[in-house]
Amino acid sequence: MTTTETCYNNDIVQRFARLSGKERLAHAYLFVGPYDIGKGETAVAVAKLVNCEDPQANMFCDRCPSCIKIKSGNHPDIVLIDKGYSESIKIEDIRGILDQNRLRPYLARKKVFILRNIENLTPEAANAFLKTLEEPSPDSLLLLTTSVPEKNLDTIRSRCHAIYISSASSGQLTDLLCKEYDIDRNGAHFLAYFAEGCLGTARKLMARKFFEQKNELIDDFILRRPDDASVKSLLADKMRTREWLDVCLSWMRDVFVIKAGVADHRIIHADRQQDLAVFQKRFSFQELAALNQSVVKMRQMFMDNLNIKIPLLIIGEQLWEN
Ligand SMILES: [Zn+2]
């Protein structure tokens, strides 16, 4: 399964399908939304949609020669410029768009130019690009993306239709992860929570098996007393320490929820209900509040680059069962 197949925003592609059906597509669109939300993938899906050769397909078929060429990045009429989140887009990078915009499509119904992260256009490239926007060609569609709309030239923004892509709700993302990946509901629910509804982030967490890792962190540093060497190795790895702190905070949150008897669907670590139930019995509400406060403070110290070994051991005295 390639990334572009699953990461696009279905609602937005549907919207394009309706516009395209009524022949009401504009010349240029700007997809605005947070990092890793699937803006580029949505643009690729729209390119498939406007060129799909299967008249029966709801949006696009993903099987016809056009869809296959787009999927593999080999379609001569679909130009994708993606230089990442921080690299400048120079005039020579967009030369292909500037030149090809005037030509008729070679194979496609519509040429599609996808330009990602346009906040990184150099002023020279942005001005050259404006010309393309001012001379719309009926055979071409421009799809631009940005995560920082305020950094873009007003002149570019005002010539594009803005399409806002927001995070999915945690429930929507859970459903999507269950449907598209070989993952159980508890795992999907946890990842959706940790990724804050962002599909791209959830996919990255999945790729590095974060669901399995969080359970190791719970087993080794919340439920059991770790030995000195383990504490040392945890603290030596900044990313792992941060993740442990975040897992610990989400664990404390669940413990409160369970102790208060709130409905099960709100539990983040739904796969660990049994352990949560046992854990919460060891503490009063007051003790839990104090423990939670200590973890919050420790996380703040960590973010301020302070050494958290001592606070960790002090909190551990309450956290770890003897
Ligand atoms: Zn197709």
mmCIF file of C-alpha atoms and ligand atoms in Angstrom:
data_model
loop_
_atom_site.group_PDB
_atom_site.id
_atom_site.type_symbol
_atom_site.label_atom_id
_atom_site.label_comp_id
_atom_site.label_asym_id
_atom_site.label_seq_id
_atom_site.Cartn_x
_atom_site.Cartn_y
_atom_site.Cartn_z
ATOM 1 C CA MET A 1 0.000 0.000 0.000
ATOM 2 C CA THR A 2 1.578 3.280 -1.021
ATOM 3 C CA THR A 3 1.197 6.363 1.102
ATOM 4 C CA THR A 4 -0.671 8.414 -1.487
ATOM 5 C CA GLU A 5 -3.486 5.878 -1.691
ATOM 6 C CA THR A 6 -4.747 6.306 1.809
ATOM 7 C CA CYS A 7 -3.731 9.714 3.016
ATOM 8 C CA TYR A 8 -5.964 12.003 0.994
ATOM 9 C CA ASN A 9 -8.946 13.835 2.374
ATOM 10 C CA ASN A 10 -12.004 12.035 1.080
ATOM 11 C CA ASP A 11 -14.470 14.910 1.625
ATOM 12 C CA ILE A 12 -12.361 17.302 -0.378
ATOM 13 C CA VAL A 13 -11.840 14.907 -3.288
ATOM 14 C CA GLN A 14 -15.633 14.371 -3.318
ATOM 15 C CA ARG A 15 -16.075 18.126 -3.497
ATOM 16 C CA PHE A 16 -13.775 18.241 -6.525
ATOM 17 C CA ALA A 17 -15.707 15.365 -8.078
ATOM 18 C CA ARG A 18 -18.917 17.416 -7.852
ATOM 19 C CA LEU A 19 -17.243 20.545 -9.265
ATOM 20 C CA SER A 20 -15.606 18.570 -12.032
ATOM 21 C CA GLY A 21 -18.920 16.879 -12.903
ATOM 22 C CA LYS A 22 -20.550 20.272 -13.314
ATOM 23 C CA GLU A 23 -17.512 21.594 -15.189
ATOM 24 C CA ARG A 24 -17.105 24.260 -12.599
ATOM 25 C CA LEU A 25 -13.472 23.699 -11.704
ATOM 26 C CA ALA A 26 -11.460 26.864 -11.173
ATOM 27 C CA HIS A 27 -7.926 27.262 -12.497
ATOM 28 C CA ALA A 28 -6.038 27.311 -9.205
ATOM 29 C CA TYR A 29 -6.614 26.049 -5.681
ATOM 30 C CA LEU A 30 -4.585 26.549 -2.543
ATOM 31 C CA PHE A 31 -4.829 23.743 0.034
ATOM 32 C CA VAL A 32 -4.287 25.210 3.485
ATOM 33 C CA GLY A 33 -3.831 23.074 6.586
ATOM 34 C CA PRO A 34 -1.373 21.860 9.238
ATOM 35 C CA TYR A 35 1.742 19.800 8.520
ATOM 36 C CA ASP A 36 1.262 16.165 7.570
ATOM 37 C CA ILE A 37 -2.486 16.433 7.185
ATOM 38 C CA GLY A 38 -2.489 14.995 3.671
ATOM 39 C CA LYS A 39 -2.642 18.159 1.520
ATOM 40 C CA GLY A 40 -0.200 16.869 -1.105
ATOM 41 C CA GLU A 41 -1.874 13.450 -1.174
ATOM 42 C CA THR A 42 -5.257 15.145 -1.647
ATOM 43 C CA ALA A 43 -3.824 17.107 -4.587
ATOM 44 C CA VAL A 44 -2.563 13.877 -6.193
ATOM 45 C CA ALA A 45 -5.993 12.292 -5.685
ATOM 46 C CA VAL A 46 -7.595 15.289 -7.435
ATOM 47 C CA ALA A 47 -5.148 14.846 -10.336
ATOM 48 C CA LYS A 48 -6.327 11.214 -10.609
ATOM 49 C CA LEU A 49 -9.957 12.272 -10.369
ATOM 50 C CA VAL A 50 -9.853 14.796 -13.224
ATOM 51 C CA ASN A 51 -8.031 12.346 -15.494
ATOM 52 C CA CYS A 52 -9.429 8.936 -14.555
ATOM 53 C CA GLU A 53 -10.421 6.916 -17.615
ATOM 54 C CA ASP A 54 -13.060 4.808 -15.871
ATOM 55 C CA PRO A 55 -16.448 6.529 -16.319
ATOM 56 C CA GLN A 56 -17.984 4.268 -13.646
ATOM 57 C CA ALA A 57 -15.521 5.288 -10.939
ATOM 58 C CA ASN A 58 -16.986 7.242 -8.045
ATOM 59 C CA MET A 59 -13.937 9.506 -7.733
ATOM 60 C CA PHE A 60 -11.122 7.640 -9.485
ATOM 61 C CA CYS A 61 -10.477 3.979 -10.103
ATOM 62 C CA ASP A 62 -6.777 3.669 -9.253
ATOM 63 C CA ARG A 63 -6.527 0.963 -11.967
ATOM 64 C CA CYS A 64 -6.771 2.676 -15.362
ATOM 65 C CA PRO A 65 -3.597 3.656 -17.270
ATOM 66 C CA SER A 66 -3.978 7.293 -16.196
ATOM 67 C CA CYS A 67 -4.404 6.491 -12.479
ATOM 68 C CA ILE A 68 -1.501 4.043 -12.578
ATOM 69 C CA LYS A 69 0.814 6.542 -14.256
ATOM 70 C CA ILE A 70 -0.081 9.222 -11.717
ATOM 71 C CA LYS A 71 0.376 6.795 -8.842
ATOM 72 C CA SER A 72 3.864 5.873 -10.009
ATOM 73 C CA GLY A 73 4.797 9.489 -10.718
ATOM 74 C CA ASN A 74 5.236 8.812 -14.439
ATOM 75 C CA HIS A 75 2.416 10.778 -16.000
ATOM 76 C CA PRO A 76 3.805 13.305 -18.495
ATOM 77 C CA ASP A 77 1.045 15.835 -17.811
ATOM 78 C CA ILE A 78 1.130 15.745 -14.033
ATOM 79 C CA VAL A 79 3.950 17.785 -12.544
ATOM 80 C CA LEU A 80 4.674 17.532 -8.832
ATOM 81 C CA ILE A 81 7.111 19.898 -7.183
ATOM 82 C CA ASP A 82 7.845 18.978 -3.615
ATOM 83 C CA LYS A 83 10.974 20.315 -1.964
ATOM 84 C CA GLY A 84 9.974 19.511 1.585
ATOM 85 C CA TYR A 85 8.967 21.816 4.397
ATOM 86 C CA SER A 86 12.049 24.007 4.581
ATOM 87 C CA GLU A 87 13.916 24.133 1.266
ATOM 88 C CA SER A 88 13.420 27.178 -0.990
ATOM 89 C CA ILE A 89 11.577 26.776 -4.269
ATOM 90 C CA LYS A 90 13.623 28.644 -6.830
ATOM 91 C CA ILE A 91 12.668 29.889 -10.243
ATOM 92 C CA GLU A 92 14.494 27.003 -11.950
ATOM 93 C CA ASP A 93 12.402 24.562 -9.899
ATOM 94 C CA ILE A 94 9.152 25.914 -11.306
ATOM 95 C CA ARG A 95 10.408 26.437 -14.849
ATOM 96 C CA GLY A 96 8.618 23.242 -15.909
ATOM 97 C CA ILE A 97 5.277 24.655 -14.770
ATOM 98 C CA LEU A 98 5.898 28.009 -16.408
ATOM 99 C CA ASP A 99 6.814 26.417 -19.751
ATOM 100 C CA GLN A 100 4.274 23.595 -19.807
ATOM 101 C CA ASN A 101 1.319 25.716 -18.753
ATOM 102 C CA ARG A 102 1.025 27.099 -22.286
ATOM 103 C CA LEU A 103 1.180 23.705 -24.015
ATOM 104 C CA ARG A 104 -1.709 21.367 -24.608
ATOM 105 C CA PRO A 105 -1.778 18.176 -22.544
ATOM 106 C CA TYR A 106 0.087 15.247 -24.008
ATOM 107 C CA LEU A 107 -2.119 12.420 -22.695
ATOM 108 C CA ALA A 108 -4.333 13.847 -20.005
ATOM 109 C CA ARG A 109 -7.673 15.633 -20.134
ATOM 110 C CA LYS A 110 -6.136 18.214 -17.850
ATOM 111 C CA LYS A 111 -2.549 18.936 -16.995
ATOM 112 C CA VAL A 112 -2.205 19.172 -13.250
ATOM 113 C CA PHE A 113 0.593 21.091 -11.567
ATOM 114 C CA ILE A 114 1.055 20.361 -7.896
ATOM 115 C CA LEU A 115 3.321 22.744 -6.039
ATOM 116 C CA ARG A 116 3.792 21.932 -2.366
ATOM 117 C CA ASN A 117 4.758 24.291 0.464
ATOM 118 C CA ILE A 118 4.499 27.457 -1.585
ATOM 119 C CA GLU A 119 5.510 29.523 1.455
ATOM 120 C CA ASN A 120 9.047 28.548 0.385
ATOM 121 C CA LEU A 121 8.884 30.193 -3.043
ATOM 122 C CA THR A 122 11.678 32.749 -3.393
ATOM 123 C CA PRO A 123 10.339 36.230 -4.253
ATOM 124 C CA GLU A 124 11.673 35.830 -7.788
ATOM 125 C CA ALA A 125 9.958 32.449 -8.222
ATOM 126 C CA ALA A 126 6.732 33.773 -6.659
ATOM 127 C CA ASN A 127 6.604 36.657 -9.118
ATOM 128 C CA ALA A 128 7.262 34.415 -12.104
ATOM 129 C CA PHE A 129 4.592 32.048 -10.839
ATOM 130 C CA LEU A 130 2.068 34.872 -10.579
ATOM 131 C CA LYS A 131 2.198 35.178 -14.354
ATOM 132 C CA THR A 132 1.024 31.587 -14.682
ATOM 133 C CA LEU A 133 -1.830 32.361 -12.337
ATOM 134 C CA GLU A 134 -2.767 35.408 -14.360
ATOM 135 C CA GLU A 135 -2.884 33.508 -17.645
ATOM 136 C CA PRO A 136 -5.165 30.584 -16.844
ATOM 137 C CA SER A 137 -5.218 27.840 -19.429
ATOM 138 C CA PRO A 138 -8.455 25.818 -19.750
ATOM 139 C CA ASP A 139 -6.395 22.635 -20.036
ATOM 140 C CA SER A 140 -4.584 22.983 -16.774
ATOM 141 C CA LEU A 141 -5.261 22.873 -13.068
ATOM 142 C CA LEU A 142 -2.907 24.295 -10.441
ATOM 143 C CA LEU A 143 -2.985 22.775 -6.974
ATOM 144 C CA LEU A 144 -0.834 24.528 -4.382
ATOM 145 C CA THR A 145 -0.339 23.652 -0.743
ATOM 146 C CA THR A 146 0.788 25.549 2.329
ATOM 147 C CA SER A 147 0.889 25.072 6.091
ATOM 148 C CA VAL A 148 1.681 28.761 6.745
ATOM 149 C CA PRO A 149 -0.764 30.779 4.643
ATOM 150 C CA GLU A 150 0.297 34.073 6.238
ATOM 151 C CA LYS A 151 3.771 33.642 4.727
ATOM 152 C CA ASN A 152 2.454 33.707 1.150
ATOM 153 C CA LEU A 153 2.152 36.667 -1.144
ATOM 154 C CA ASP A 154 -1.332 38.155 -1.037
ATOM 155 C CA THR A 155 -1.215 38.341 -4.813
ATOM 156 C CA ILE A 156 -0.859 34.556 -5.025
ATOM 157 C CA ARG A 157 -3.450 33.859 -2.367
ATOM 158 C CA SER A 158 -6.010 36.162 -3.933
ATOM 159 C CA ARG A 159 -5.764 34.336 -7.274
ATOM 160 C CA CYS A 160 -6.469 30.900 -5.815
ATOM 161 C CA HIS A 161 -9.549 29.352 -4.284
ATOM 162 C CA ALA A 162 -8.586 28.422 -0.747
ATOM 163 C CA ILE A 163 -9.509 24.927 0.453
ATOM 164 C CA TYR A 164 -9.045 24.398 4.175
ATOM 165 C CA ILE A 165 -8.083 20.930 5.355
ATOM 166 C CA SER A 166 -8.451 20.356 9.075
ATOM 167 C CA SER A 167 -7.592 17.480 11.357
ATOM 168 C CA ALA A 168 -10.025 14.609 11.504
ATOM 169 C CA SER A 169 -11.778 14.024 14.805
ATOM 170 C CA SER A 170 -10.163 11.318 16.868
ATOM 171 C CA GLY A 171 -13.145 9.044 16.122
ATOM 172 C CA GLN A 172 -12.939 9.611 12.354
ATOM 173 C CA LEU A 173 -9.218 8.901 12.344
ATOM 174 C CA THR A 174 -9.712 5.744 14.421
ATOM 175 C CA ASP A 175 -12.257 4.485 11.858
ATOM 176 C CA LEU A 176 -9.933 5.313 8.985
ATOM 177 C CA LEU A 177 -6.911 3.600 10.554
ATOM 178 C CA CYS A 178 -8.977 0.472 11.265
ATOM 179 C CA LYS A 179 -10.266 0.404 7.712
ATOM 180 C CA GLU A 180 -7.017 1.050 5.893
ATOM 181 C CA TYR A 181 -4.434 -0.703 8.033
ATOM 182 C CA ASP A 182 -4.088 -4.030 9.703
ATOM 183 C CA ILE A 183 -4.538 -2.629 13.171
ATOM 184 C CA ASP A 184 -7.050 -3.346 15.915
ATOM 185 C CA ARG A 185 -9.445 -0.746 17.278
ATOM 186 C CA ASN A 186 -7.589 -0.176 20.549
ATOM 187 C CA GLY A 187 -4.351 0.472 18.692
ATOM 188 C CA ALA A 188 -6.041 2.778 16.184
ATOM 189 C CA HIS A 189 -7.787 4.676 18.981
ATOM 190 C CA PHE A 190 -4.509 5.243 20.814
ATOM 191 C CA LEU A 191 -2.678 6.410 17.674
ATOM 192 C CA ALA A 192 -5.528 8.758 16.705
ATOM 193 C CA TYR A 193 -5.329 10.347 20.158
ATOM 194 C CA PHE A 194 -1.549 10.690 20.107
ATOM 195 C CA ALA A 195 -1.500 12.046 16.558
ATOM 196 C CA GLU A 196 -4.138 14.657 17.508
ATOM 197 C CA GLY A 197 -6.292 13.665 14.549
ATOM 198 C CA CYS A 198 -3.466 14.069 12.033
ATOM 199 C CA LEU A 199 -3.318 11.137 9.640
ATOM 200 C CA GLY A 200 0.272 11.795 8.523
ATOM 201 C CA THR A 201 1.466 11.794 12.137
ATOM 202 C CA ALA A 202 -0.523 8.645 12.921
ATOM 203 C CA ARG A 203 1.109 6.915 9.970
ATOM 204 C CA LYS A 204 4.575 7.913 11.162
ATOM 205 C CA LEU A 205 3.791 6.620 14.660
ATOM 206 C CA MET A 206 2.569 3.384 13.135
ATOM 207 C CA ALA A 207 5.653 2.990 10.953
ATOM 208 C CA ARG A 208 7.881 3.010 14.009
ATOM 209 C CA LYS A 209 5.592 0.766 15.997
ATOM 210 C CA PHE A 210 4.766 3.382 18.603
ATOM 211 C CA PHE A 211 1.770 1.450 19.895
ATOM 212 C CA GLU A 212 4.039 -1.450 20.857
ATOM 213 C CA GLN A 213 6.656 0.950 22.223
ATOM 214 C CA LYS A 214 4.222 2.792 24.458
ATOM 215 C CA ASN A 215 3.277 -0.510 26.037
ATOM 216 C CA GLU A 216 6.928 -1.244 26.738
ATOM 217 C CA LEU A 217 7.250 2.174 28.361
ATOM 218 C CA ILE A 218 4.183 1.466 30.500
ATOM 219 C CA ASP A 219 5.475 -1.960 31.500
ATOM 220 C CA ASP A 220 9.036 -0.903 32.171
ATOM 221 C CA PHE A 221 8.636 2.570 33.664
ATOM 222 C CA ILE A 222 5.119 2.925 35.059
ATOM 223 C CA LEU A 223 4.016 -0.463 36.319
ATOM 224 C CA ARG A 224 7.401 -1.833 37.332
ATOM 225 C CA ARG A 225 10.375 -0.401 39.151
ATOM 226 C CA PRO A 226 13.149 -0.075 36.582
ATOM 227 C CA ASP A 227 16.756 -0.775 37.517
ATOM 228 C CA ASP A 228 19.339 2.027 37.470
ATOM 229 C CA ALA A 229 20.684 1.036 34.084
ATOM 230 C CA SER A 230 17.223 1.257 32.504
ATOM 231 C CA VAL A 231 16.599 4.701 34.017
ATOM 232 C CA LYS A 232 19.981 5.825 32.732
ATOM 233 C CA SER A 233 19.282 4.553 29.225
ATOM 234 C CA LEU A 234 15.824 6.164 29.189
ATOM 235 C CA LEU A 235 17.252 9.539 30.192
ATOM 236 C CA ALA A 236 20.084 9.246 27.668
ATOM 237 C CA ASP A 237 17.568 9.219 24.830
ATOM 238 C CA LYS A 238 15.757 12.579 24.705
ATOM 239 C CA MET A 239 13.063 11.464 22.316
ATOM 240 C CA ARG A 240 12.278 8.386 24.359
ATOM 241 C CA THR A 241 12.203 10.430 27.578
ATOM 242 C CA ARG A 242 9.750 12.850 26.042
ATOM 243 C CA GLU A 243 7.584 10.007 24.822
ATOM 244 C CA TRP A 244 7.671 8.384 28.221
ATOM 245 C CA LEU A 245 6.528 11.666 29.794
ATOM 246 C CA ASP A 246 3.683 11.963 27.287
ATOM 247 C CA VAL A 247 2.677 8.344 27.763
ATOM 248 C CA CYS A 248 2.831 8.881 31.518
ATOM 249 C CA LEU A 249 0.537 11.932 31.310
ATOM 250 C CA SER A 250 -1.959 10.078 29.138
ATOM 251 C CA TRP A 251 -1.795 7.166 31.580
ATOM 252 C CA MET A 252 -2.555 9.479 34.515
ATOM 253 C CA ARG A 253 -5.444 10.951 32.554
ATOM 254 C CA ASP A 254 -6.871 7.467 31.993
ATOM 255 C CA VAL A 255 -6.428 6.593 35.646
ATOM 256 C CA PHE A 256 -8.565 9.614 36.609
ATOM 257 C CA VAL A 257 -11.203 8.713 34.035
ATOM 258 C CA ILE A 258 -11.418 5.137 35.312
ATOM 259 C CA LYS A 259 -11.473 6.180 38.943
ATOM 260 C CA ALA A 260 -14.300 8.611 38.159
ATOM 261 C CA GLY A 261 -16.204 5.829 36.402
ATOM 262 C CA VAL A 262 -16.520 7.677 33.066
ATOM 263 C CA ALA A 263 -17.535 5.758 29.913
ATOM 264 C CA ASP A 264 -14.970 3.354 28.453
ATOM 265 C CA HIS A 265 -14.709 4.936 25.018
ATOM 266 C CA ARG A 266 -12.776 7.854 26.469
ATOM 267 C CA ILE A 267 -9.886 5.678 27.645
ATOM 268 C CA ILE A 268 -6.707 6.332 25.626
ATOM 269 C CA HIS A 269 -4.981 3.111 26.662
ATOM 270 C CA ALA A 270 -8.061 1.002 26.016
ATOM 271 C CA ASP A 271 -5.845 -2.059 25.551
ATOM 272 C CA ARG A 272 -4.669 -1.724 29.173
ATOM 273 C CA GLN A 273 -7.974 -1.373 31.016
ATOM 274 C CA GLN A 274 -7.120 -4.214 33.342
ATOM 275 C CA ASP A 275 -3.813 -2.635 34.395
ATOM 276 C CA LEU A 276 -5.429 0.776 34.752
ATOM 277 C CA ALA A 277 -8.099 -0.648 37.029
ATOM 278 C CA VAL A 278 -5.504 -2.277 39.280
ATOM 279 C CA PHE A 279 -3.298 0.823 39.245
ATOM 280 C CA GLN A 280 -6.043 3.260 40.266
ATOM 281 C CA LYS A 281 -6.939 1.182 43.323
ATOM 282 C CA ARG A 282 -3.541 1.982 44.833
ATOM 283 C CA PHE A 283 -4.284 5.722 45.066
ATOM 284 C CA SER A 284 -6.827 8.168 46.419
ATOM 285 C CA PHE A 285 -8.039 10.980 44.157
ATOM 286 C CA GLN A 286 -5.851 13.368 46.132
ATOM 287 C CA GLU A 287 -2.757 11.214 45.713
ATOM 288 C CA LEU A 288 -3.444 10.879 41.992
ATOM 289 C CA ALA A 289 -3.819 14.649 41.640
ATOM 290 C CA ALA A 290 -0.492 15.200 43.392
ATOM 291 C CA LEU A 291 1.217 12.535 41.286
ATOM 292 C CA ASN A 292 -0.190 14.007 38.090
ATOM 293 C CA GLN A 293 0.978 17.467 39.123
ATOM 294 C CA SER A 294 4.486 16.103 39.700
ATOM 295 C CA VAL A 295 4.565 14.526 36.236
ATOM 296 C CA VAL A 296 3.364 17.800 34.667
ATOM 297 C CA LYS A 297 6.136 19.663 36.511
ATOM 298 C CA MET A 298 8.723 17.092 35.483
ATOM 299 C CA ARG A 299 7.698 17.418 31.847
ATOM 300 C CA GLN A 300 8.058 21.192 32.079
ATOM 301 C CA MET A 301 11.566 20.767 33.551
ATOM 302 C CA PHE A 302 12.430 18.427 30.716
ATOM 303 C CA MET A 303 11.163 20.934 28.134
ATOM 304 C CA ASP A 304 13.309 23.575 29.848
ATOM 305 C CA ASN A 305 16.315 21.285 29.338
ATOM 306 C CA LEU A 306 16.780 20.566 33.040
ATOM 307 C CA ASN A 307 17.967 17.247 34.398
ATOM 308 C CA ILE A 308 14.976 15.227 35.566
ATOM 309 C CA LYS A 309 16.760 12.260 37.100
ATOM 310 C CA ILE A 310 16.079 13.250 40.736
ATOM 311 C CA PRO A 311 12.401 14.203 40.212
ATOM 312 C CA LEU A 312 11.946 11.000 38.229
ATOM 313 C CA LEU A 313 13.272 8.899 41.111
ATOM 314 C CA ILE A 314 11.143 10.809 43.626
ATOM 315 C CA ILE A 315 7.991 10.327 41.539
ATOM 316 C CA GLY A 316 9.016 6.711 41.016
ATOM 317 C CA GLU A 317 8.808 6.119 44.743
ATOM 318 C CA GLN A 318 5.049 6.683 44.506
ATOM 319 C CA LEU A 319 4.543 5.312 41.034
ATOM 320 C CA TRP A 320 6.395 2.027 41.235
ATOM 321 C CA GLU A 321 5.049 -0.693 43.382
ATOM 322 C CA ASN A 322 7.536 -2.286 45.700
HETATM 323 ZN ZN ZN B 1 -8.646 5.662 -13.106
#
